[in-house]
Tab-separated table of C-alpha atoms in Angstrom:
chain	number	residue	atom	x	y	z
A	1	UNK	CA	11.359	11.604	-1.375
A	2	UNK	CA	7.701	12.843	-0.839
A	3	UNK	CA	6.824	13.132	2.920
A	4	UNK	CA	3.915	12.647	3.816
A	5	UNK	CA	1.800	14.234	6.896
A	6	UNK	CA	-1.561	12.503	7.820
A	7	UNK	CA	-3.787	13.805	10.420
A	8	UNK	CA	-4.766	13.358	13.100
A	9	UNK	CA	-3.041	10.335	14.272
A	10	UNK	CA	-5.692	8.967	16.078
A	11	UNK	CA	-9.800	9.682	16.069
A	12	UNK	CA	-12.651	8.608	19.020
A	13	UNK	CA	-16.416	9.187	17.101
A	14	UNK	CA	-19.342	7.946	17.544
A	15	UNK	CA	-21.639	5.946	15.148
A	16	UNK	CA	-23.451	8.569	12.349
A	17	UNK	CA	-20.719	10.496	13.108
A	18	UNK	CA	-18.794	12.541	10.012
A	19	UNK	CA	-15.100	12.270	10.351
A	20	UNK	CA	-12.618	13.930	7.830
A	21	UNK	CA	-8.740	13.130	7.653
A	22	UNK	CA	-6.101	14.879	5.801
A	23	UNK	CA	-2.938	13.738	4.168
A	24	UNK	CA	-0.344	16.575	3.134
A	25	UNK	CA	2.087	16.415	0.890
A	26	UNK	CA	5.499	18.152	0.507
A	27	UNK	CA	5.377	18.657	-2.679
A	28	UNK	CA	2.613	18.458	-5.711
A	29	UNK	CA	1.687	15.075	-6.866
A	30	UNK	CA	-1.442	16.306	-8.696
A	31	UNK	CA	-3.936	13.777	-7.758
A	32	UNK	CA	-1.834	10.382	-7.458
A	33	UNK	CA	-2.949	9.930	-3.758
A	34	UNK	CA	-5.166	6.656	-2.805
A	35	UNK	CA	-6.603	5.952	0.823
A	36	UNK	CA	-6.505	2.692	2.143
A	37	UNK	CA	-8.187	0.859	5.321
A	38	UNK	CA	-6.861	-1.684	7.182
A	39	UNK	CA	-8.478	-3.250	9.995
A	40	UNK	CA	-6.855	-5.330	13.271
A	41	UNK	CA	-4.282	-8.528	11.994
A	42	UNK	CA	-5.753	-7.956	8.135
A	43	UNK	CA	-4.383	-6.809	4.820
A	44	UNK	CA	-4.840	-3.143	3.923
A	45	UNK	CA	-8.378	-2.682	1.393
A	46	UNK	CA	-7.902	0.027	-1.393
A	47	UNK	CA	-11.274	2.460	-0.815
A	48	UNK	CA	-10.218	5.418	-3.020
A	49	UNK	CA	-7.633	6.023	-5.936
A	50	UNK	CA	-6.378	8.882	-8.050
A	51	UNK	CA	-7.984	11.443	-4.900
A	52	UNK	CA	-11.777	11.077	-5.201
A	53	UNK	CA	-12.339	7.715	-7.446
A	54	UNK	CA	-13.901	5.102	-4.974
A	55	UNK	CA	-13.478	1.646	-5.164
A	56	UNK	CA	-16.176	-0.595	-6.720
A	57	UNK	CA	-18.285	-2.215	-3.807
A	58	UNK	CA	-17.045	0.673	-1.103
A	59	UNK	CA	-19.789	2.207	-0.144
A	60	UNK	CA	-20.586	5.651	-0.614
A	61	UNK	CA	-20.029	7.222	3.044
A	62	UNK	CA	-16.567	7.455	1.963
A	63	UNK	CA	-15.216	10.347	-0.100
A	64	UNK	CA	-11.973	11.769	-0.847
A	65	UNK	CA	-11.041	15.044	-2.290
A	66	UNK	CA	-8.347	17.203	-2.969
A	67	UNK	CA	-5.107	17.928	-5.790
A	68	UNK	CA	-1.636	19.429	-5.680
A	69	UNK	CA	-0.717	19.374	-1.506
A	70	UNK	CA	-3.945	19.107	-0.154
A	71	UNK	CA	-6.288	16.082	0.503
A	72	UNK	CA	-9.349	15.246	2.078
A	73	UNK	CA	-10.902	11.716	3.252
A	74	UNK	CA	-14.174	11.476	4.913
A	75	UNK	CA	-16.578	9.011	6.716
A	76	UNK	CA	-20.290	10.070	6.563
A	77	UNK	CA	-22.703	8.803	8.621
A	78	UNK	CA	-20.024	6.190	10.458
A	79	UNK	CA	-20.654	2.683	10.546
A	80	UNK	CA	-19.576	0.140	13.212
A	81	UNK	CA	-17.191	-1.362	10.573
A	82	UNK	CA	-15.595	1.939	9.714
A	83	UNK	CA	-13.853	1.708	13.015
A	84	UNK	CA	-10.253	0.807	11.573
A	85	UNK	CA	-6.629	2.607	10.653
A	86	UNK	CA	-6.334	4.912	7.888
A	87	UNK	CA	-3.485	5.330	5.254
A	88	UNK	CA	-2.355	8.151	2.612
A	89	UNK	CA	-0.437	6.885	0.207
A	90	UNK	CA	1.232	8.672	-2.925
A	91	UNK	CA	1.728	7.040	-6.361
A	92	UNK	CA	3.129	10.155	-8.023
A	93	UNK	CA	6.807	8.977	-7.824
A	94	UNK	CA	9.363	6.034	-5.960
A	95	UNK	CA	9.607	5.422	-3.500
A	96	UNK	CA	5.957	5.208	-2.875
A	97	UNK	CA	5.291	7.239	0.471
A	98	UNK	CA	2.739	6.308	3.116
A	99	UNK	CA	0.919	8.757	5.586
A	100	UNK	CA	1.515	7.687	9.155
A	101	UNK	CA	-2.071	6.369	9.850
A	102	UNK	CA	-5.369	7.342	11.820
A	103	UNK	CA	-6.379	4.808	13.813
A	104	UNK	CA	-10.204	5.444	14.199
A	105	UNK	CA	-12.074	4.358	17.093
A	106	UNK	CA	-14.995	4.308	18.919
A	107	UNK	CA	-15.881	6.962	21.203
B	1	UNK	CA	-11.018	-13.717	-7.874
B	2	UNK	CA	-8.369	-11.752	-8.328
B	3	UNK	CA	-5.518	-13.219	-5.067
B	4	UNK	CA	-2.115	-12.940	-4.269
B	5	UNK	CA	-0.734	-15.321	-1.442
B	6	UNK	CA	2.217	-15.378	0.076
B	7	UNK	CA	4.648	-17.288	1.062
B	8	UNK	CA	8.190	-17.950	2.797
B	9	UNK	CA	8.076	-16.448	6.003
B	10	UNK	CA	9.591	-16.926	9.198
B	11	UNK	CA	12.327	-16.569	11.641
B	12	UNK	CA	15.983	-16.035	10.484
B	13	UNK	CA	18.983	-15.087	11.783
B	14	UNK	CA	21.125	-11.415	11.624
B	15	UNK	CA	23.274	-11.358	8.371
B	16	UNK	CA	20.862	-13.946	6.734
B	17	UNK	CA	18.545	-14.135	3.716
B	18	UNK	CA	15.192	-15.356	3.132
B	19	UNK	CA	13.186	-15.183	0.131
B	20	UNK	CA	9.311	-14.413	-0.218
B	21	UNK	CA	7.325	-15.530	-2.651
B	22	UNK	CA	3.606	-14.195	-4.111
B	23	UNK	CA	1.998	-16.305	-5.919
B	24	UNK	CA	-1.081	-14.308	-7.896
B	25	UNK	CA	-4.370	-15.858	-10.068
B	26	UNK	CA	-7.353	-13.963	-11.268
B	27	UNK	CA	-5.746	-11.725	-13.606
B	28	UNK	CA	-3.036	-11.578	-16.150
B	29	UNK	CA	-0.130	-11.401	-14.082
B	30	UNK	CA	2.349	-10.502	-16.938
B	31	UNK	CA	0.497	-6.964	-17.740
B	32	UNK	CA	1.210	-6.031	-14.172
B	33	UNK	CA	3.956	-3.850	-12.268
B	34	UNK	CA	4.307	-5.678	-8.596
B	35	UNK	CA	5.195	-3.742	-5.264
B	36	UNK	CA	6.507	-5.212	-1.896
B	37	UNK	CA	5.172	-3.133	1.300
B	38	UNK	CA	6.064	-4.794	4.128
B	39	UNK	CA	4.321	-3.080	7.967
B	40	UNK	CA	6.930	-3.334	11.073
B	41	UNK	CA	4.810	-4.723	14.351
B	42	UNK	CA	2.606	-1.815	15.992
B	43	UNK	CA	3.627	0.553	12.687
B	44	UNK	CA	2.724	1.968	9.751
B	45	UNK	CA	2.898	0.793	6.054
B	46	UNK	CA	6.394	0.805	4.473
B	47	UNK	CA	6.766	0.671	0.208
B	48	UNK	CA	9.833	-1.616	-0.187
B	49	UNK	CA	9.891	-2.246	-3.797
B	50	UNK	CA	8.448	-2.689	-7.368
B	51	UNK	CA	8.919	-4.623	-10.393
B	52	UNK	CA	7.196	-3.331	-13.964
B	53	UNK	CA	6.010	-5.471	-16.226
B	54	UNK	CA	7.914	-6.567	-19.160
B	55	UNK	CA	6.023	-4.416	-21.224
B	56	UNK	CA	7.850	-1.740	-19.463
B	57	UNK	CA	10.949	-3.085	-19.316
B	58	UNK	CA	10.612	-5.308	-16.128
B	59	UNK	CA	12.708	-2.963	-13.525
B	60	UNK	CA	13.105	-2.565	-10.329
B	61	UNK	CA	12.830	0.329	-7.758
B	62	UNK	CA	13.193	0.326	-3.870
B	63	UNK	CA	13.234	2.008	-0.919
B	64	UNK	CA	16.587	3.232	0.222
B	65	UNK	CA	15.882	1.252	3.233
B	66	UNK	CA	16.659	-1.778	1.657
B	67	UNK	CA	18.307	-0.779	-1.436
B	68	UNK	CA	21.450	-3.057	-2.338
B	69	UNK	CA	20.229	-5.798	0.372
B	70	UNK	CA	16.928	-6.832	-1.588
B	71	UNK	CA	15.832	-8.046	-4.944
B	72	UNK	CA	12.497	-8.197	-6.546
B	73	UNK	CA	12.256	-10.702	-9.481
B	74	UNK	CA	9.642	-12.096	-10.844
B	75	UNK	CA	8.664	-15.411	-12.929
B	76	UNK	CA	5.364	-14.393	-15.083
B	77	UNK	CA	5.304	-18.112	-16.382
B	78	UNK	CA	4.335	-19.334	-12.951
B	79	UNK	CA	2.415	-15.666	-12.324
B	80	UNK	CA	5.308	-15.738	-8.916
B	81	UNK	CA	6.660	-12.386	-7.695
B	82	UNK	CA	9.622	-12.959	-5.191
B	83	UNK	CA	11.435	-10.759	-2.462
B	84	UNK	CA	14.757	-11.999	-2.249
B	85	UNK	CA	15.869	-10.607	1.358
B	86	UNK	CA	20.090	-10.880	1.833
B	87	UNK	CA	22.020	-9.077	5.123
B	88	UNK	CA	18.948	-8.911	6.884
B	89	UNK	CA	18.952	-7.031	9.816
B	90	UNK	CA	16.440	-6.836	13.127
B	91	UNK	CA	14.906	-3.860	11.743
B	92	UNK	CA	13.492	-5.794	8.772
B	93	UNK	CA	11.472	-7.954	10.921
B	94	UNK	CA	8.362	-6.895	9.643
B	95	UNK	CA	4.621	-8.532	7.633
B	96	UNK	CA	5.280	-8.216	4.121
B	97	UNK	CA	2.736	-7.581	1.653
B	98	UNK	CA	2.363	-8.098	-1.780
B	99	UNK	CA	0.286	-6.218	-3.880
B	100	UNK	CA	-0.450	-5.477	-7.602
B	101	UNK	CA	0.849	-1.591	-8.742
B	102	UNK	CA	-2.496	-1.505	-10.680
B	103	UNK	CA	-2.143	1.566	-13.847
B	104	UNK	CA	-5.337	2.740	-15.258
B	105	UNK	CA	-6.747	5.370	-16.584
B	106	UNK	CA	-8.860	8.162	-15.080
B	107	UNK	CA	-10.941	10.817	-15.077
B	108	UNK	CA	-9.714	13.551	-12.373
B	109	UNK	CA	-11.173	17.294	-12.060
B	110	UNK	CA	-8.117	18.204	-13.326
B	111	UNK	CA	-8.343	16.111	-16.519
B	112	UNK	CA	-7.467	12.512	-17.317
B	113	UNK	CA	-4.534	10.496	-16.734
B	114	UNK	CA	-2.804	7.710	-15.934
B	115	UNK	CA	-2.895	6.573	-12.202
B	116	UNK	CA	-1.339	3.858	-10.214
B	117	UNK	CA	-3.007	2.396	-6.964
B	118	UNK	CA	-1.856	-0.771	-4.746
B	119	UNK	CA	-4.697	-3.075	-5.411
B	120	UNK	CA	-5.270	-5.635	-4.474
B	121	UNK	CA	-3.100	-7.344	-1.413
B	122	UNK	CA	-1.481	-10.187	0.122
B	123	UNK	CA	-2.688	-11.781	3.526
B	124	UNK	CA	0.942	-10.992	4.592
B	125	UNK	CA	4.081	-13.271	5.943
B	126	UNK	CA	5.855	-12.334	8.916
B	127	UNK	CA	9.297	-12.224	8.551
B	128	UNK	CA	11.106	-12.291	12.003
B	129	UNK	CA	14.714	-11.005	12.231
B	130	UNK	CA	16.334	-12.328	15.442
B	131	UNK	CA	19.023	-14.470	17.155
């Protein structure tokens, strides 16, 4: 199985601030890693896919980058809404693996 | 609007089953692989299973977690994915998601391919495991 390591675990900001997370993989999936958000009692919401594609209707503030171990997701300029749990997730083979979250929140 | 809602939740016993159910509209059901992911209380996201398409060949894969005790079907007629649940254990009790294993194709600095993303999901059933 791919394991994944997300960091850091858990994030304080402020609003306008820039926040990056990373997701690590242990081996190379290329660029079959999507980021997800997922707010308080709700569903996760897809934001990007294949490393740096976003979403249709996510606004730009949020970016990924990244291929082969190494990946990158960041809030620009944060937004009151941003302030949710993060998830890595690689597609590149089963059993789909899931990074163990970063719960952002308000400093 | 592409949905998925589902259904068949609740509380159950140690050593019984339960089945889920996902009922999707919006988009051509049949042309889609399916994944389970169900998210323990206070924890993180778990994959528990897929079903492809017919197209490709309409198997199943799953987490060792729960291989052997679960079984993903699906009835493309009715546009229904289900989660059939046997031995269940207190360690299952979990909200379980469906979602669509959406495969398209895209344009990466690396080149183009074909990628798969979990898009979109379920508003989640809780499925309590307790005596």
């Amino acid at each position: 199985d791919i394991q994944m390591t997300q960091s850091p675990s858990s994030l304080s900001a402020s609003v306008g601030d820039r926040v990056t997370i990373t997701c690590r993989t242990s081996q190379s999936i290329s660029s079959y890693l999507n980021w997800y958000q997922q707010k308080a009692g709700k569903a996760p919401k897809l934001l990007i896919s294949a490393a740096s594609n976003l979403q249709s209707g996510v606004p730009s503030r949020f970016s990924g980058s990244g291929s082969g171990t190494d990946f990158t997701f960041t809030i620009s300029n944060l937004q009151r809404e941003d302030f949710a749990t993060y998830y890595c997730q690689q597609s590149y083979s089963t059993p789909y693996t899931f990074g163990q979250g970063t719960r952002l929140e308000i400093k | 609007e592409v949905q998925l809602v589902e259904s068949g939740g609740g509380l159950v016993q140690p050593g019984r089953s339960l089945r889920l159910s996902c009922t999707a509209s919006g988009f051509n059901f049949g042309d889609d692989a399916m994944s389970w992911v169900r998210q323990a209380p206070g924890k993180g996201l778990e994959w528990v299973g897929f079903i492809r398409s017919k197209a490709y060949g309409g198997t199943t894969e799953y987490a060792a977690s729960v291989k052997g005790r679960f079984i993903i079907s699906r009835d493309d007629s009715k546009s229904i994915a289900y989660l059939q649940m046997n031995s269940l254990k207190a360690e299952d009790t979990a909200v379980y998601y469906c979602t669509r294993d959406t495969l398209d194709v895209v344009v990466v600095p690396d080149g183009i391919g074909d990628y798969t993303w979990l898009d979109p999901w379920g508003q989640g059933t809780l499925v309590t495991v307790s005596s």
